[in-house]
PDB file of C-alpha atoms in Angstrom:
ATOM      1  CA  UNK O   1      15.723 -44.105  15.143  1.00  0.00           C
ATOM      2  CA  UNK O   2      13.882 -40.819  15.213  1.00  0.00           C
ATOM      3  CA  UNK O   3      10.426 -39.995  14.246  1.00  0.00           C
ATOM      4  CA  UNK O   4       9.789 -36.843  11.643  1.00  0.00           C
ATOM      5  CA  UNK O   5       6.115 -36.561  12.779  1.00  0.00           C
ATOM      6  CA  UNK O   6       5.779 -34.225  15.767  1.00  0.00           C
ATOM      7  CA  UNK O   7       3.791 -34.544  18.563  1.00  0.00           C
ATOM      8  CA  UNK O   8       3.468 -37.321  21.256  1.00  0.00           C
ATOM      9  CA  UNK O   9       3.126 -40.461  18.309  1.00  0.00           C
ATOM     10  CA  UNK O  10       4.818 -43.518  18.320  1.00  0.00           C
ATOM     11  CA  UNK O  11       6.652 -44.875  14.881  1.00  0.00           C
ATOM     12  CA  UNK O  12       5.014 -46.845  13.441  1.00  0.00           C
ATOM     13  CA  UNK O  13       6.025 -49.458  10.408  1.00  0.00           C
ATOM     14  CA  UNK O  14       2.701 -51.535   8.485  1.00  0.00           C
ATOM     15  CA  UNK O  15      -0.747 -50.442   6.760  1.00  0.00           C
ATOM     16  CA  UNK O  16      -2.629 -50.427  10.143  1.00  0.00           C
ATOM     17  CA  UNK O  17      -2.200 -48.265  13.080  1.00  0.00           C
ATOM     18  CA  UNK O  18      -0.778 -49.616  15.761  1.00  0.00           C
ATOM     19  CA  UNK O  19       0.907 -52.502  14.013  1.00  0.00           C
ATOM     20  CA  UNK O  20       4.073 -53.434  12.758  1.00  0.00           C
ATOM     21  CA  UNK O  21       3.978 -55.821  10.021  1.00  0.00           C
ATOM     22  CA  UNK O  22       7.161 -55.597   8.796  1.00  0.00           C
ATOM     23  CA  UNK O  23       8.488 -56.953  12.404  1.00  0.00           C
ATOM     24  CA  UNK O  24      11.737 -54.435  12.168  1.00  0.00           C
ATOM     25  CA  UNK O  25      10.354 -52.678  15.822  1.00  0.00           C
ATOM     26  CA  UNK O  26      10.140 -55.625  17.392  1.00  0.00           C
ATOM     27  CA  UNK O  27      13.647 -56.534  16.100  1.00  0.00           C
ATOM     28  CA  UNK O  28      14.798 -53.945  17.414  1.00  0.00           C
ATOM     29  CA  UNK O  29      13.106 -53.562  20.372  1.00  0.00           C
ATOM     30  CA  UNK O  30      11.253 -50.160  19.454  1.00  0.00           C
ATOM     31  CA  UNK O  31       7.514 -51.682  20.235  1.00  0.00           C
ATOM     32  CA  UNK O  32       5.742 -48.628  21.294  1.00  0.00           C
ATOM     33  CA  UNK O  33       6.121 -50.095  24.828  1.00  0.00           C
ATOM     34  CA  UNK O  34       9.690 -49.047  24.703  1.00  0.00           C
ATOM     35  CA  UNK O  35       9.385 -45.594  22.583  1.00  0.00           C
ATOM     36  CA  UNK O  36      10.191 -42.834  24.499  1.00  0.00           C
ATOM     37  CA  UNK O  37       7.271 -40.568  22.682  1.00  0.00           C
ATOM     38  CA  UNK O  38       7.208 -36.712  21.864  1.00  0.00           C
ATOM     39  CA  UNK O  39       5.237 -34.430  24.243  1.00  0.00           C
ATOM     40  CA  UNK O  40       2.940 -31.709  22.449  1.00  0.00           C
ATOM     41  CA  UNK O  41       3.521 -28.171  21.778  1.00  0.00           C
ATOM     42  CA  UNK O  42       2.134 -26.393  24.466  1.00  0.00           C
ATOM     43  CA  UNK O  43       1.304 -23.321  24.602  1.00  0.00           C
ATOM     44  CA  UNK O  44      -0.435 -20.063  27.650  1.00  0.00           C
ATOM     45  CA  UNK O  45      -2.069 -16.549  25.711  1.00  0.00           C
ATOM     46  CA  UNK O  46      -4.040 -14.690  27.821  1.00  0.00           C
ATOM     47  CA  UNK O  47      -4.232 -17.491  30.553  1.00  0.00           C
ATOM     48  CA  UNK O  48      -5.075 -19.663  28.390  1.00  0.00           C
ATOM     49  CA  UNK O  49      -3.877 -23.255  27.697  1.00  0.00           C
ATOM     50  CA  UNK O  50      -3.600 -24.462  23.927  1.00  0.00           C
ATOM     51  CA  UNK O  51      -1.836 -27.891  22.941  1.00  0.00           C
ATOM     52  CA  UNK O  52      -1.211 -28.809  19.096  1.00  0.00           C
ATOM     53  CA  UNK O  53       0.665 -32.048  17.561  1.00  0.00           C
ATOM     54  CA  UNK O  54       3.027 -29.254  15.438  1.00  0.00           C
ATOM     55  CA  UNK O  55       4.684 -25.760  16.339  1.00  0.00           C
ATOM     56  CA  UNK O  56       1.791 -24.354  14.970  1.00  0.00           C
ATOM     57  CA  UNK O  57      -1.174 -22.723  17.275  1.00  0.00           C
ATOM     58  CA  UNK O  58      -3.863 -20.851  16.072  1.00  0.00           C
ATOM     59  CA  UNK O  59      -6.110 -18.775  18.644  1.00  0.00           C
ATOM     60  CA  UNK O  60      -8.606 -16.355  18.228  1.00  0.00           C
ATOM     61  CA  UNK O  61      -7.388 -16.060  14.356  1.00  0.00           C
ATOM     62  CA  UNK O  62      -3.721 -15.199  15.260  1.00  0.00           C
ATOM     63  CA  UNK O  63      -1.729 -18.008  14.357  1.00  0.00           C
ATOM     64  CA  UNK O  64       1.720 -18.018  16.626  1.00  0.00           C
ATOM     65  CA  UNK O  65       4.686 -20.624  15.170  1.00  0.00           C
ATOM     66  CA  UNK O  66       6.466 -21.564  18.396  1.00  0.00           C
ATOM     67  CA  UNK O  67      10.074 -21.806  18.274  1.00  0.00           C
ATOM     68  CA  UNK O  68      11.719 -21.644  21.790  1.00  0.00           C
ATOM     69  CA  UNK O  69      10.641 -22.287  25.414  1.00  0.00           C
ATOM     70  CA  UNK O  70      10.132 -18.807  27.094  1.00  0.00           C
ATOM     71  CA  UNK O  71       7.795 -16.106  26.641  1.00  0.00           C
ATOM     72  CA  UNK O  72       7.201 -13.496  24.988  1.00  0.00           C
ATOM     73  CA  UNK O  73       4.494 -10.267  24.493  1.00  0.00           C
ATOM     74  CA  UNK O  74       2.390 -10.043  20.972  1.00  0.00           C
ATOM     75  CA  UNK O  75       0.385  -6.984  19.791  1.00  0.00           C
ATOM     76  CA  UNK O  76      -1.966  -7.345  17.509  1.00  0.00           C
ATOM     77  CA  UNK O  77      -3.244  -4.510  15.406  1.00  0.00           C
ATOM     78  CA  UNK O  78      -5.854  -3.750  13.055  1.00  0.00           C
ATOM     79  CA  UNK O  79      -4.853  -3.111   9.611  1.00  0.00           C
ATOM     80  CA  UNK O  80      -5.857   0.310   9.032  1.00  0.00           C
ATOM     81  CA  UNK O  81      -4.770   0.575   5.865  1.00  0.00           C
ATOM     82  CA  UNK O  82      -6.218  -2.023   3.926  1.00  0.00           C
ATOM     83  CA  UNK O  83      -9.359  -1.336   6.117  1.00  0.00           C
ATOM     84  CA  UNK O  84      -9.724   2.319   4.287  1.00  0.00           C
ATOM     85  CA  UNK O  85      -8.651   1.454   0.852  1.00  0.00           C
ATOM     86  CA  UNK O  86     -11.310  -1.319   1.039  1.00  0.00           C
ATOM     87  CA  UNK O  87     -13.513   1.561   2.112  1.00  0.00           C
ATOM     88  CA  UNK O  88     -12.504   4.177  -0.665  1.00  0.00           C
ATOM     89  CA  UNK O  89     -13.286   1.503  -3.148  1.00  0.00           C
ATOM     90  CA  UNK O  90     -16.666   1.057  -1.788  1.00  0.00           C
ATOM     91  CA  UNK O  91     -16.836   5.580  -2.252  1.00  0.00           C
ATOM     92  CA  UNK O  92     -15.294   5.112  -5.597  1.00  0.00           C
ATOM     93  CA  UNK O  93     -17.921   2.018  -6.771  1.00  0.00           C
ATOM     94  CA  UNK O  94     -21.184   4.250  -4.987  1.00  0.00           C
ATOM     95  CA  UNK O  95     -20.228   7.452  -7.062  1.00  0.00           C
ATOM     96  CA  UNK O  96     -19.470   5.869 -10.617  1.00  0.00           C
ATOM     97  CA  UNK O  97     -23.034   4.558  -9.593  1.00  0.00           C
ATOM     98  CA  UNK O  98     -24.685   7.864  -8.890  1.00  0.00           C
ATOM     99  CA  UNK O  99     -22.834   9.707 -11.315  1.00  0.00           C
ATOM    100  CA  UNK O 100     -24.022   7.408 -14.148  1.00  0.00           C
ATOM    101  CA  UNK O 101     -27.832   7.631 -12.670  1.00  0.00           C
ATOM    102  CA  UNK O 102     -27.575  11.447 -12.821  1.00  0.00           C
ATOM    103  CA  UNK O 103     -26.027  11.683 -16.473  1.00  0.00           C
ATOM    104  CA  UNK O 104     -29.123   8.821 -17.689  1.00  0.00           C
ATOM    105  CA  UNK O 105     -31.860  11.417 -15.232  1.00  0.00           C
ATOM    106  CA  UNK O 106     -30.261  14.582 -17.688  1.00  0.00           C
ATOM    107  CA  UNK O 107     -29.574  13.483 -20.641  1.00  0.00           C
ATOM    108  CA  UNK O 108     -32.311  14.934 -23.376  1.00  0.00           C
ATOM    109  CA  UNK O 109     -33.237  12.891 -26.580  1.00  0.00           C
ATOM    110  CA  UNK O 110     -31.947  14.179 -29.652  1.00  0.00           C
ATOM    111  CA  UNK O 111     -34.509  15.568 -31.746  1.00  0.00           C
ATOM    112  CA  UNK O 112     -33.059  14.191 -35.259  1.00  0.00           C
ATOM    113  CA  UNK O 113     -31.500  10.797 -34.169  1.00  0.00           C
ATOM    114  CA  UNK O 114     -29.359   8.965 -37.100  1.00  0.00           C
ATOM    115  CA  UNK O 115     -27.180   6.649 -34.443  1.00  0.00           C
ATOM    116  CA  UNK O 116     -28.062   3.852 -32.559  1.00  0.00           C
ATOM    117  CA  UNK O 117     -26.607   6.072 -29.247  1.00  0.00           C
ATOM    118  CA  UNK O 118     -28.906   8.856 -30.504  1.00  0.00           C
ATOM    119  CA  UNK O 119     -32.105   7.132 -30.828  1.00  0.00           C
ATOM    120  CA  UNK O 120     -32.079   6.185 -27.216  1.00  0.00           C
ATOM    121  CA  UNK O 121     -30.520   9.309 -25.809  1.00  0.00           C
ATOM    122  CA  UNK O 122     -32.740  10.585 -23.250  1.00  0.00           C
ATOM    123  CA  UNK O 123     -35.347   7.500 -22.995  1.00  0.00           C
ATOM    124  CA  UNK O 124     -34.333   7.804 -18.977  1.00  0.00           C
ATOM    125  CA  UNK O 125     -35.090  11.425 -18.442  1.00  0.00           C
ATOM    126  CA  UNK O 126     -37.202  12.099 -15.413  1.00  0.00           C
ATOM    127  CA  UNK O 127     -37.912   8.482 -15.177  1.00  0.00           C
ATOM    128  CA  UNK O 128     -39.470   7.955 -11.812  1.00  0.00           C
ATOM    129  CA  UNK O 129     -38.039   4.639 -11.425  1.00  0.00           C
ATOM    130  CA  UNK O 130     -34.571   5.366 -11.265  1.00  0.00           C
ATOM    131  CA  UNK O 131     -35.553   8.960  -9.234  1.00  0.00           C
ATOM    132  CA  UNK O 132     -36.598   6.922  -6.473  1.00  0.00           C
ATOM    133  CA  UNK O 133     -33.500   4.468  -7.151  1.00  0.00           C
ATOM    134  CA  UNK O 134     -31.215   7.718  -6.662  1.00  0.00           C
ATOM    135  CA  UNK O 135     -33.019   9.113  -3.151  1.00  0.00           C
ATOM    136  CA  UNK O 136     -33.102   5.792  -1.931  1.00  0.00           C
ATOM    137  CA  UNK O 137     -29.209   5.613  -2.037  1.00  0.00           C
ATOM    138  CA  UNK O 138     -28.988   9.091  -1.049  1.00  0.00           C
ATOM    139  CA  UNK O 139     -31.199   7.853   1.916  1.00  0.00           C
ATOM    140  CA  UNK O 140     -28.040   5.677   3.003  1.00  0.00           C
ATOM    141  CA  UNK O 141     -25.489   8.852   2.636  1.00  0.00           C
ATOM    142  CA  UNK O 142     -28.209  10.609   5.883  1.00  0.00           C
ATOM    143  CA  UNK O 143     -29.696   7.548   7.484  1.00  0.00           C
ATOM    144  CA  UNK O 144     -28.999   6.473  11.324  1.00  0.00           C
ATOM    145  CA  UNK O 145     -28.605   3.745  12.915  1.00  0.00           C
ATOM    146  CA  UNK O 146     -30.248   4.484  15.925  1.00  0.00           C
ATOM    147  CA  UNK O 147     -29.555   1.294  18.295  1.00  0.00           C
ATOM    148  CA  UNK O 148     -25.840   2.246  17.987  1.00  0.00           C
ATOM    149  CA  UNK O 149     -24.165   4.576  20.289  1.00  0.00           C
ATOM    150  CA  UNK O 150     -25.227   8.477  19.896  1.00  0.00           C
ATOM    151  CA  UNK O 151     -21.194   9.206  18.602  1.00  0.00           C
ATOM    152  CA  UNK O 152     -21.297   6.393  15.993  1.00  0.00           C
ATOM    153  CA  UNK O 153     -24.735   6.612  14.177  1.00  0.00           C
ATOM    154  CA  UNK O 154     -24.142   7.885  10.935  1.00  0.00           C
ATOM    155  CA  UNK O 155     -21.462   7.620   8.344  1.00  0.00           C
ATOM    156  CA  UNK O 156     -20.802  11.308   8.592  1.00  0.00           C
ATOM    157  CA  UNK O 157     -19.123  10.495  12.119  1.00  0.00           C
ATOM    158  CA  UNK O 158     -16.456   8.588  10.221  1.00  0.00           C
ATOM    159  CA  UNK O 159     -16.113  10.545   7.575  1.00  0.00           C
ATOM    160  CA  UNK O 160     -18.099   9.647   4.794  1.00  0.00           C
ATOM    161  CA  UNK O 161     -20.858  12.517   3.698  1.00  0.00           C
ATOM    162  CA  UNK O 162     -22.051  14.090   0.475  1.00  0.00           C
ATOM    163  CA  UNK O 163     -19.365  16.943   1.483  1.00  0.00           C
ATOM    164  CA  UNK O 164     -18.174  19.372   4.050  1.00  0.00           C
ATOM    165  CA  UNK O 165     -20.293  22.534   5.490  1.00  0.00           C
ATOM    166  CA  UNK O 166     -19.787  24.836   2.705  1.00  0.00           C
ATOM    167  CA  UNK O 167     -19.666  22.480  -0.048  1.00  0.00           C
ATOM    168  CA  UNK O 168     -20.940  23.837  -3.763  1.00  0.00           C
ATOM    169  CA  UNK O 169     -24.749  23.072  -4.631  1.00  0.00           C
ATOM    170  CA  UNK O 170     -24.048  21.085  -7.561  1.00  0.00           C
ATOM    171  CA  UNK O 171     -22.191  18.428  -5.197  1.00  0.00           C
ATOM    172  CA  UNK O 172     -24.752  18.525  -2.325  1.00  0.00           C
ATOM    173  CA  UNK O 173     -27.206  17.932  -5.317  1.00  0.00           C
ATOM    174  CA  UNK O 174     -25.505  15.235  -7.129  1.00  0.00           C
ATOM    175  CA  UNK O 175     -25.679  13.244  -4.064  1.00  0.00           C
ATOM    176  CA  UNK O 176     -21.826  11.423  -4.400  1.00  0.00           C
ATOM    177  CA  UNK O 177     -20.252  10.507  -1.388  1.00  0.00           C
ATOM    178  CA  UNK O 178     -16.822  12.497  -0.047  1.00  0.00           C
ATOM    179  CA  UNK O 179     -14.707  10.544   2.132  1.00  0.00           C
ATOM    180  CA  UNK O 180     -12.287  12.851   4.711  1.00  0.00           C
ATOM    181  CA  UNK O 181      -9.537   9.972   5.282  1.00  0.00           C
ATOM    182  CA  UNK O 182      -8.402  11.815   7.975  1.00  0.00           C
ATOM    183  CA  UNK O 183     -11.225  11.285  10.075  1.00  0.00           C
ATOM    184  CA  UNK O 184     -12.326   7.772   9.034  1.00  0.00           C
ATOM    185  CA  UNK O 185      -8.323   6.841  10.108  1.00  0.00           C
ATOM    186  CA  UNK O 186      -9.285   7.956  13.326  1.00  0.00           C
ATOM    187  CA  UNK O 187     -12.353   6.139  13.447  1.00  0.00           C
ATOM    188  CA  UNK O 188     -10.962   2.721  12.856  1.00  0.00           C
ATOM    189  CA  UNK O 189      -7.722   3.159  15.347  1.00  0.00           C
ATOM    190  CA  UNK O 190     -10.427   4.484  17.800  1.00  0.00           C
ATOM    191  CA  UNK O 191     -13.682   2.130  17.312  1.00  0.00           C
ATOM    192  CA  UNK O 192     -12.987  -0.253  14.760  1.00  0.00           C
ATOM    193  CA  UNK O 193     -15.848  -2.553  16.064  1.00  0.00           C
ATOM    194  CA  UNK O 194     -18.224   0.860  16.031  1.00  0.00           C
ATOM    195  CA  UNK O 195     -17.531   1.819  12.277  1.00  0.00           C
ATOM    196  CA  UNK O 196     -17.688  -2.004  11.372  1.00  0.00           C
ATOM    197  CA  UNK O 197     -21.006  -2.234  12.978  1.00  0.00           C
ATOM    198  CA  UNK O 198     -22.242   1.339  11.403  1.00  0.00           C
ATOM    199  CA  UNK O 199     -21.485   0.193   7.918  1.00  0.00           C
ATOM    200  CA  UNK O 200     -23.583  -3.166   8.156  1.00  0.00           C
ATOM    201  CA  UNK O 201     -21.251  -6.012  10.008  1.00  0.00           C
ATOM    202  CA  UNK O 202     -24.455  -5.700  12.692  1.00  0.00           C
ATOM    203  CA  UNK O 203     -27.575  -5.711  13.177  1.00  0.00           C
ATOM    204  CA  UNK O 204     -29.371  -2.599  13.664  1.00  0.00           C
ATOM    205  CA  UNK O 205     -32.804  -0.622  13.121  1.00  0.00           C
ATOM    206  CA  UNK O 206     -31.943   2.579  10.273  1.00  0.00           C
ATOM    207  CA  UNK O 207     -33.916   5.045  10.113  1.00  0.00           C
ATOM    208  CA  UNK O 208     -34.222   7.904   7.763  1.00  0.00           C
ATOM    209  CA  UNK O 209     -33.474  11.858   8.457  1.00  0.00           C
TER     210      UNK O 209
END
């Protein structure tokens, strides 16, 4: 008679633990007194010692399914690439943002409105509440983090800036973000705990440039 259940448990037969109301253990002389139990996975990473009732360990968020007796080496790497796609849709989501501010800051009201869109062209023009909206994101595109280290203080270390030296006026102006993938790549494989810290998994004091 073999158990399914893994780990060091004794069978068991009735509605309480530890009991055996149907009498068919002690019939057959399998009382847990003479049950020759299961032992527990068990399990060394990194020196140290992890049991579980199952095949299954989970340390540090890396979950290992055991097969064998015998050992074995495991890298674990970062997932670049979901890390910068997650990041390019936070670039794509900021710009739709700032473009839309900028087209509602220009727009001019239409001086014979017959449309619904018409009469309420232009009612953001110059308004001074979504100005200060607009530089206070642009603030975040040039604003450093100065308890971090002097190489990772600013998202223009990773990559992420409102364009490269030599960029036209009307992009510097419109304040969008660019993202060189190239760089922010490196930046993860390099110091993914750095960039994760620059772009607000930390605490840290910003300040304005």
């Amino acid at each position: 008679l073999t158990s399914k259940t893994t780990g060091a448990k004794n069978i068991e037969l009735g509605t309480n633990p530890g009991t055996d109301t149907s009498n068919f253990l002690n019939s057959v002389g399998l009382v847990p007194g003479g049950q020759v139990a299961g032992n527990p996975a068990s399990v060394e990473v990194n020196g140290v010692a992890v049991t579980a009732e199952n095949n299954t360990v989970t340390l540090n968020g890396v979950t290992f399914n055991l097969k064998s007796e015998g050992t074995a080496t495991v890298t674990v790497k970062n997932d670049v690439d979901s890390m910068v796609e997650k990041i390019k849709g936070f670039v794509d989501q900021y710009n739709t943002v700032m473009d839309m501010i900028n087209a509602e800051l220009a727009e001019s009201k239409v001086s014979e409105p017959t449309t619904t869109a018409e009469l309420t062209s232009g009612n953001l023009k110059g308004d001074s509440l979504l100005i200060s909206i607009r530089a206070n994101l642009r603030s975040f595109a040039y604003a450093s983090v100065a308890s971090l280290p002097s190489s990772m203080q600013q998202l223009s270390q990773i990559g992420i800036s409102t364009g490269a030296v030599g960029s036209s006026l009307e992009q510097v102006k419109s304040g969008t973000l660019v993202l060189d993938e190239a760089k922010l790549r490196k930046a993860l494989e390099t110091n993914p705990e750095g960039v994760a810290a620059l772009l607000g998994k930390g605490t840290a004091s910003v300040t304005g440039e």
